[in-house]
Amino acid sequence: MARAQDTGRGPARLRSRRDLLAEGVLAAGALAATTPLASAERSRTRGLPKRSPAAPRDLVSHGRFGLGVASGLPQLDGAPLWTRVDGIDRRGRIWLEVARSPDFRHVVDRRLVEVRPETDFTVHHLFDSDALGPGEELYYRFATRHESSPAGRFRTSRPPDSREPVRVAFWSCQSYQSGYYTAHRGLAHEKDVDLVCAIGDYIYEKSGDKDGPRTDPLPNAQLLDEYRAKYRLYKSDRNLQAMHAAHPFVAIWDDHEVESSYYNETEGNRQGATPRIPFPKRRENGYRAFFEHLPLIRFRHNRDRIYRRIPLGRHAEIFLTDLHQYSPSASPDCSGTPSAGPILLGPCPNATAPGRSLLGANQRRWLEDGIAGSSATWKLWGTSMMLMALDSANHWTLDIGEWSGWEWERNLLAENLHRRGVKNIASFSGDIHTYFAGTWTTTGRSDGKPVGPEFVAGSISSYTIAENFKQNGVPEAEAALLVERLPENNPHLAYVNSTRHGYALATVTPEELRVDFRSPTSTRDPNARVETLARFSVENGNPVLKVVS
Ligand SMILES: [Fe+2]
């Protein structure tokens, strides 16, 4: 979908992503392997750009850009641009070049940026320029004296009154060893994506999944260098690099960026590992590596804050939340309840105890007031955990590791939003490694008043529930059958798929929110292609989703 530019400046039409790919623009390896990009990769500039000013004495001469490039949340006149230089051991400077054309003939600016050992040689440069206006398509790359990075692309943000359609992808759960990043390659090729939101488990602190197609040699991250090594391993994947090069990116963490099921400074599930440092220090290490290796600019006065609102023109605003840093209450104490694979079987009365909170009071107030006060047509909430209840035939809660373990806060928030008459809210979540779509209500169940649809994307590569059961000796088909019968006891669910991986792609227009579940046919075949699993539509003013196909 090519869009008309509505900035009042520049050409009247932006080229579509398809045009760009055909031109062989985005020189990232995975794309290069499957598109005409191969020639672009071969011919890209090596090292110092031509026509550069004299090289300074501290220009980095060697080193490689082995983790590619990435762009963060676009601004009206720029964007945060990220890379990492491998193979150097001291501070220095590298070139950053931003251009209007993919061949870098029409350069907007070329500037020197610093690389420092304190940030593991990662670079976060907030590029802005008076020469730029809203909605402009731009290309960027970094260079040492002898090496050039692959090129990335970003678009400056839309003006607040933009009426253009908005397209946002949501995904979670990116275990490296469990599968190839075939979904990421598909996502890199999606057209006109305004933003990719990773909503949890960008890394896994423990290399747990067995029998995957790849190996994670880093058993359990606790020290800073171990978390950094995790990001380097994950980001070495060329399909992930291609996704970052193609689209602006933002992320929130779930638990595995530090430790499974931790809350605040309370340790979670060690999964058999012996602690080597106090948990608060471990959390600090996990947070630091997260910010170093993703294209995020930290809040100046609240450096570990990740919750934020992201306006995307007149019709969409995204709210992203943090369910781990501020939660005063750990997982519900359901001691004595049996557990099967990733699903914890209730009953668990503590889940409804008043005061139990994931968000913490301040973030909850910020979220409720933000959504209620937003002037955007559609309010999209990215929450790392699933909101809707999952009940068994005997009314036990099945998933207390999700929002169902914090029913009091979930339902309070839903009641308040309903009472305040907020229209057109949709939530996007993950973590449970299963695709679900349904209606989020004031009780979490079909007996409540509908607040909005919820779209739960399956894991992008981590084992699905069915695959996890298989690891525990339960046949995959049997597990899938168990999960796919859930709507019988949970009529608020309209769709379930427990065997596939992928992401959710939301397209927002004034009249409609459309969501496609996009999934590779396999994460074990590196050449698998992405297809559409299901399509949903939500009409302006009606909180109940429609399954289109
Ligand atoms: Fe996960």
JSON list of C-alpha atoms in Angstrom, two decimals, residues 124-260:
[
{"chain": "A", "resi": 124, "resn": "HIS", "atom": "CA", "xyz": [22.53, 5.05, 19.99]},
{"chain": "A", "resi": 125, "resn": "HIS", "atom": "CA", "xyz": [22.47, 8.26, 18.04]},
{"chain": "A", "resi": 126, "resn": "LEU", "atom": "CA", "xyz": [19.35, 10.41, 18.06]},
{"chain": "A", "resi": 127, "resn": "PHE", "atom": "CA", "xyz": [19.62, 11.72, 14.52]},
{"chain": "A", "resi": 128, "resn": "ASP", "atom": "CA", "xyz": [17.71, 14.89, 13.78]},
{"chain": "A", "resi": 129, "resn": "SER", "atom": "CA", "xyz": [18.07, 17.53, 11.13]},
{"chain": "A", "resi": 130, "resn": "ASP", "atom": "CA", "xyz": [16.40, 20.85, 10.31]},
{"chain": "A", "resi": 131, "resn": "ALA", "atom": "CA", "xyz": [16.42, 19.67, 6.70]},
{"chain": "A", "resi": 132, "resn": "LEU", "atom": "CA", "xyz": [13.85, 16.97, 7.46]},
{"chain": "A", "resi": 133, "resn": "GLY", "atom": "CA", "xyz": [10.11, 17.17, 7.80]},
{"chain": "A", "resi": 134, "resn": "PRO", "atom": "CA", "xyz": [7.38, 14.71, 8.82]},
{"chain": "A", "resi": 135, "resn": "GLY", "atom": "CA", "xyz": [6.73, 11.56, 6.79]},
{"chain": "A", "resi": 136, "resn": "GLU", "atom": "CA", "xyz": [10.01, 11.47, 4.84]},
{"chain": "A", "resi": 137, "resn": "GLU", "atom": "CA", "xyz": [11.62, 8.18, 3.81]},
{"chain": "A", "resi": 138, "resn": "LEU", "atom": "CA", "xyz": [15.31, 8.00, 4.65]},
{"chain": "A", "resi": 139, "resn": "TYR", "atom": "CA", "xyz": [18.26, 5.60, 4.50]},
{"chain": "A", "resi": 140, "resn": "TYR", "atom": "CA", "xyz": [21.18, 5.31, 6.89]},
{"chain": "A", "resi": 141, "resn": "ARG", "atom": "CA", "xyz": [24.41, 3.45, 7.38]},
{"chain": "A", "resi": 142, "resn": "PHE", "atom": "CA", "xyz": [27.51, 3.61, 9.54]},
{"chain": "A", "resi": 143, "resn": "ALA", "atom": "CA", "xyz": [31.16, 3.31, 8.48]},
{"chain": "A", "resi": 144, "resn": "THR", "atom": "CA", "xyz": [34.61, 2.88, 9.95]},
{"chain": "A", "resi": 145, "resn": "ARG", "atom": "CA", "xyz": [37.66, 3.74, 7.88]},
{"chain": "A", "resi": 146, "resn": "HIS", "atom": "CA", "xyz": [37.53, 0.36, 6.12]},
{"chain": "A", "resi": 147, "resn": "GLU", "atom": "CA", "xyz": [34.07, -1.07, 6.64]},
{"chain": "A", "resi": 148, "resn": "SER", "atom": "CA", "xyz": [30.50, 0.00, 5.98]},
{"chain": "A", "resi": 149, "resn": "SER", "atom": "CA", "xyz": [27.40, -1.32, 7.75]},
{"chain": "A", "resi": 150, "resn": "PRO", "atom": "CA", "xyz": [24.37, -2.61, 5.88]},
{"chain": "A", "resi": 151, "resn": "ALA", "atom": "CA", "xyz": [21.88, 0.14, 5.08]},
{"chain": "A", "resi": 152, "resn": "GLY", "atom": "CA", "xyz": [18.66, 0.62, 7.01]},
{"chain": "A", "resi": 153, "resn": "ARG", "atom": "CA", "xyz": [15.54, 2.60, 6.28]},
{"chain": "A", "resi": 154, "resn": "PHE", "atom": "CA", "xyz": [13.31, 4.76, 8.45]},
{"chain": "A", "resi": 155, "resn": "ARG", "atom": "CA", "xyz": [10.57, 7.31, 7.95]},
{"chain": "A", "resi": 156, "resn": "THR", "atom": "CA", "xyz": [10.18, 10.41, 10.06]},
{"chain": "A", "resi": 157, "resn": "SER", "atom": "CA", "xyz": [6.96, 10.37, 12.06]},
{"chain": "A", "resi": 158, "resn": "ARG", "atom": "CA", "xyz": [3.64, 11.62, 10.78]},
{"chain": "A", "resi": 159, "resn": "PRO", "atom": "CA", "xyz": [2.29, 14.96, 11.92]},
{"chain": "A", "resi": 160, "resn": "PRO", "atom": "CA", "xyz": [-0.27, 14.72, 14.74]},
{"chain": "A", "resi": 161, "resn": "ASP", "atom": "CA", "xyz": [-3.14, 15.49, 12.35]},
{"chain": "A", "resi": 162, "resn": "SER", "atom": "CA", "xyz": [-2.18, 12.83, 9.81]},
{"chain": "A", "resi": 163, "resn": "ARG", "atom": "CA", "xyz": [-5.19, 10.84, 8.56]},
{"chain": "A", "resi": 164, "resn": "GLU", "atom": "CA", "xyz": [-3.18, 8.14, 6.81]},
{"chain": "A", "resi": 165, "resn": "PRO", "atom": "CA", "xyz": [-3.74, 4.46, 7.63]},
{"chain": "A", "resi": 166, "resn": "VAL", "atom": "CA", "xyz": [-1.28, 3.11, 10.21]},
{"chain": "A", "resi": 167, "resn": "ARG", "atom": "CA", "xyz": [0.27, -0.34, 10.21]},
{"chain": "A", "resi": 168, "resn": "VAL", "atom": "CA", "xyz": [1.91, -1.86, 13.30]},
{"chain": "A", "resi": 169, "resn": "ALA", "atom": "CA", "xyz": [3.33, -5.35, 13.91]},
{"chain": "A", "resi": 170, "resn": "PHE", "atom": "CA", "xyz": [3.38, -6.98, 17.37]},
{"chain": "A", "resi": 171, "resn": "TRP", "atom": "CA", "xyz": [5.40, -10.04, 18.32]},
{"chain": "A", "resi": 172, "resn": "SER", "atom": "CA", "xyz": [6.97, -11.77, 21.33]},
{"chain": "A", "resi": 173, "resn": "CYS", "atom": "CA", "xyz": [9.01, -14.78, 22.45]},
{"chain": "A", "resi": 174, "resn": "GLN", "atom": "CA", "xyz": [12.07, -15.01, 20.24]},
{"chain": "A", "resi": 175, "resn": "SER", "atom": "CA", "xyz": [13.96, -18.06, 21.54]},
{"chain": "A", "resi": 176, "resn": "TYR", "atom": "CA", "xyz": [17.09, -18.49, 19.40]},
{"chain": "A", "resi": 177, "resn": "GLN", "atom": "CA", "xyz": [17.60, -22.21, 19.60]},
{"chain": "A", "resi": 178, "resn": "SER", "atom": "CA", "xyz": [13.93, -23.19, 19.26]},
{"chain": "A", "resi": 179, "resn": "GLY", "atom": "CA", "xyz": [13.51, -22.18, 15.64]},
{"chain": "A", "resi": 180, "resn": "TYR", "atom": "CA", "xyz": [14.82, -20.27, 12.64]},
{"chain": "A", "resi": 181, "resn": "TYR", "atom": "CA", "xyz": [13.66, -16.68, 12.33]},
{"chain": "A", "resi": 182, "resn": "THR", "atom": "CA", "xyz": [11.55, -17.35, 9.25]},
{"chain": "A", "resi": 183, "resn": "ALA", "atom": "CA", "xyz": [8.78, -15.11, 10.61]},
{"chain": "A", "resi": 184, "resn": "HIS", "atom": "CA", "xyz": [11.25, -12.23, 10.86]},
{"chain": "A", "resi": 185, "resn": "ARG", "atom": "CA", "xyz": [12.13, -12.62, 7.20]},
{"chain": "A", "resi": 186, "resn": "GLY", "atom": "CA", "xyz": [8.45, -12.41, 6.32]},
{"chain": "A", "resi": 187, "resn": "LEU", "atom": "CA", "xyz": [8.04, -9.37, 8.54]},
{"chain": "A", "resi": 188, "resn": "ALA", "atom": "CA", "xyz": [11.03, -7.66, 6.90]},
{"chain": "A", "resi": 189, "resn": "HIS", "atom": "CA", "xyz": [9.15, -7.93, 3.60]},
{"chain": "A", "resi": 190, "resn": "GLU", "atom": "CA", "xyz": [5.83, -6.56, 4.88]},
{"chain": "A", "resi": 191, "resn": "LYS", "atom": "CA", "xyz": [4.91, -3.32, 3.17]},
{"chain": "A", "resi": 192, "resn": "ASP", "atom": "CA", "xyz": [4.46, 0.11, 4.79]},
{"chain": "A", "resi": 193, "resn": "VAL", "atom": "CA", "xyz": [4.98, -0.97, 8.39]},
{"chain": "A", "resi": 194, "resn": "ASP", "atom": "CA", "xyz": [5.08, 2.13, 10.58]},
{"chain": "A", "resi": 195, "resn": "LEU", "atom": "CA", "xyz": [6.38, 0.37, 13.66]},
{"chain": "A", "resi": 196, "resn": "VAL", "atom": "CA", "xyz": [7.36, -3.07, 14.95]},
{"chain": "A", "resi": 197, "resn": "CYS", "atom": "CA", "xyz": [6.58, -3.57, 18.65]},
{"chain": "A", "resi": 198, "resn": "ALA", "atom": "CA", "xyz": [8.35, -6.42, 20.45]},
{"chain": "A", "resi": 199, "resn": "ILE", "atom": "CA", "xyz": [6.23, -7.06, 23.53]},
{"chain": "A", "resi": 200, "resn": "GLY", "atom": "CA", "xyz": [8.43, -9.36, 25.57]},
{"chain": "A", "resi": 201, "resn": "ASP", "atom": "CA", "xyz": [11.06, -12.12, 25.65]},
{"chain": "A", "resi": 202, "resn": "TYR", "atom": "CA", "xyz": [13.42, -10.67, 23.05]},
{"chain": "A", "resi": 203, "resn": "ILE", "atom": "CA", "xyz": [15.99, -12.98, 24.66]},
{"chain": "A", "resi": 204, "resn": "TYR", "atom": "CA", "xyz": [15.74, -15.95, 27.05]},
{"chain": "A", "resi": 205, "resn": "GLU", "atom": "CA", "xyz": [18.11, -15.85, 30.00]},
{"chain": "A", "resi": 206, "resn": "LYS", "atom": "CA", "xyz": [18.34, -19.64, 29.98]},
{"chain": "A", "resi": 207, "resn": "SER", "atom": "CA", "xyz": [18.99, -21.93, 27.02]},
{"chain": "A", "resi": 208, "resn": "GLY", "atom": "CA", "xyz": [16.17, -24.27, 27.90]},
{"chain": "A", "resi": 209, "resn": "ASP", "atom": "CA", "xyz": [14.43, -25.61, 24.80]},
{"chain": "A", "resi": 210, "resn": "LYS", "atom": "CA", "xyz": [15.94, -28.91, 23.70]},
{"chain": "A", "resi": 211, "resn": "ASP", "atom": "CA", "xyz": [15.94, -30.45, 20.21]},
{"chain": "A", "resi": 212, "resn": "GLY", "atom": "CA", "xyz": [15.65, -27.10, 18.43]},
{"chain": "A", "resi": 213, "resn": "PRO", "atom": "CA", "xyz": [17.36, -26.57, 15.08]},
{"chain": "A", "resi": 214, "resn": "ARG", "atom": "CA", "xyz": [20.04, -24.32, 16.60]},
{"chain": "A", "resi": 215, "resn": "THR", "atom": "CA", "xyz": [22.24, -24.23, 19.70]},
{"chain": "A", "resi": 216, "resn": "ASP", "atom": "CA", "xyz": [22.41, -21.52, 22.35]},
{"chain": "A", "resi": 217, "resn": "PRO", "atom": "CA", "xyz": [25.80, -22.06, 24.02]},
{"chain": "A", "resi": 218, "resn": "LEU", "atom": "CA", "xyz": [25.04, -19.60, 26.85]},
{"chain": "A", "resi": 219, "resn": "PRO", "atom": "CA", "xyz": [23.35, -21.66, 29.58]},
{"chain": "A", "resi": 220, "resn": "ASN", "atom": "CA", "xyz": [22.19, -19.02, 32.07]},
{"chain": "A", "resi": 221, "resn": "ALA", "atom": "CA", "xyz": [22.80, -15.27, 31.95]},
{"chain": "A", "resi": 222, "resn": "GLN", "atom": "CA", "xyz": [23.35, -13.49, 35.25]},
{"chain": "A", "resi": 223, "resn": "LEU", "atom": "CA", "xyz": [26.41, -11.25, 34.79]},
{"chain": "A", "resi": 224, "resn": "LEU", "atom": "CA", "xyz": [26.39, -8.21, 32.51]},
{"chain": "A", "resi": 225, "resn": "ASP", "atom": "CA", "xyz": [28.73, -9.81, 29.98]},
{"chain": "A", "resi": 226, "resn": "GLU", "atom": "CA", "xyz": [26.47, -12.88, 29.86]},
{"chain": "A", "resi": 227, "resn": "TYR", "atom": "CA", "xyz": [23.36, -10.85, 29.06]},
{"chain": "A", "resi": 228, "resn": "ARG", "atom": "CA", "xyz": [25.36, -8.92, 26.45]},
{"chain": "A", "resi": 229, "resn": "ALA", "atom": "CA", "xyz": [26.47, -12.22, 24.90]},
{"chain": "A", "resi": 230, "resn": "LYS", "atom": "CA", "xyz": [22.81, -13.30, 24.66]},
{"chain": "A", "resi": 231, "resn": "TYR", "atom": "CA", "xyz": [21.93, -10.19, 22.64]},
{"chain": "A", "resi": 232, "resn": "ARG", "atom": "CA", "xyz": [24.96, -10.69, 20.43]},
{"chain": "A", "resi": 233, "resn": "LEU", "atom": "CA", "xyz": [23.91, -14.28, 19.75]},
{"chain": "A", "resi": 234, "resn": "TYR", "atom": "CA", "xyz": [20.29, -13.40, 18.98]},
{"chain": "A", "resi": 235, "resn": "LYS", "atom": "CA", "xyz": [21.19, -10.36, 16.91]},
{"chain": "A", "resi": 236, "resn": "SER", "atom": "CA", "xyz": [23.71, -12.33, 14.84]},
{"chain": "A", "resi": 237, "resn": "ASP", "atom": "CA", "xyz": [20.70, -13.76, 12.95]},
{"chain": "A", "resi": 238, "resn": "ARG", "atom": "CA", "xyz": [20.45, -12.23, 9.47]},
{"chain": "A", "resi": 239, "resn": "ASN", "atom": "CA", "xyz": [16.65, -12.44, 9.33]},
{"chain": "A", "resi": 240, "resn": "LEU", "atom": "CA", "xyz": [16.36, -10.48, 12.58]},
{"chain": "A", "resi": 241, "resn": "GLN", "atom": "CA", "xyz": [18.85, -7.97, 11.19]},
{"chain": "A", "resi": 242, "resn": "ALA", "atom": "CA", "xyz": [16.76, -7.65, 8.03]},
{"chain": "A", "resi": 243, "resn": "MET", "atom": "CA", "xyz": [13.66, -6.91, 10.10]},
{"chain": "A", "resi": 244, "resn": "HIS", "atom": "CA", "xyz": [15.49, -4.22, 12.04]},
{"chain": "A", "resi": 245, "resn": "ALA", "atom": "CA", "xyz": [16.93, -2.69, 8.86]},
{"chain": "A", "resi": 246, "resn": "ALA", "atom": "CA", "xyz": [13.50, -2.54, 7.24]},
{"chain": "A", "resi": 247, "resn": "HIS", "atom": "CA", "xyz": [11.27, -1.09, 10.01]},
{"chain": "A", "resi": 248, "resn": "PRO", "atom": "CA", "xyz": [11.37, 1.23, 13.03]},
{"chain": "A", "resi": 249, "resn": "PHE", "atom": "CA", "xyz": [11.32, -0.73, 16.25]},
{"chain": "A", "resi": 250, "resn": "VAL", "atom": "CA", "xyz": [10.33, -0.37, 19.89]},
{"chain": "A", "resi": 251, "resn": "ALA", "atom": "CA", "xyz": [10.29, -2.95, 22.68]},
{"chain": "A", "resi": 252, "resn": "ILE", "atom": "CA", "xyz": [9.07, -3.66, 26.15]},
{"chain": "A", "resi": 253, "resn": "TRP", "atom": "CA", "xyz": [10.46, -6.49, 28.23]},
{"chain": "A", "resi": 254, "resn": "ASP", "atom": "CA", "xyz": [8.59, -9.37, 29.80]},
{"chain": "A", "resi": 255, "resn": "ASP", "atom": "CA", "xyz": [10.35, -11.63, 32.32]},
{"chain": "A", "resi": 256, "resn": "HIS", "atom": "CA", "xyz": [13.00, -13.55, 30.34]},
{"chain": "A", "resi": 257, "resn": "GLU", "atom": "CA", "xyz": [15.07, -10.43, 29.66]},
{"chain": "A", "resi": 258, "resn": "VAL", "atom": "CA", "xyz": [16.05, -10.96, 33.33]},
{"chain": "A", "resi": 259, "resn": "GLU", "atom": "CA", "xyz": [14.69, -14.22, 34.82]},
{"chain": "A", "resi": 260, "resn": "SER", "atom": "CA", "xyz": [11.55, -16.29, 34.35]}
]
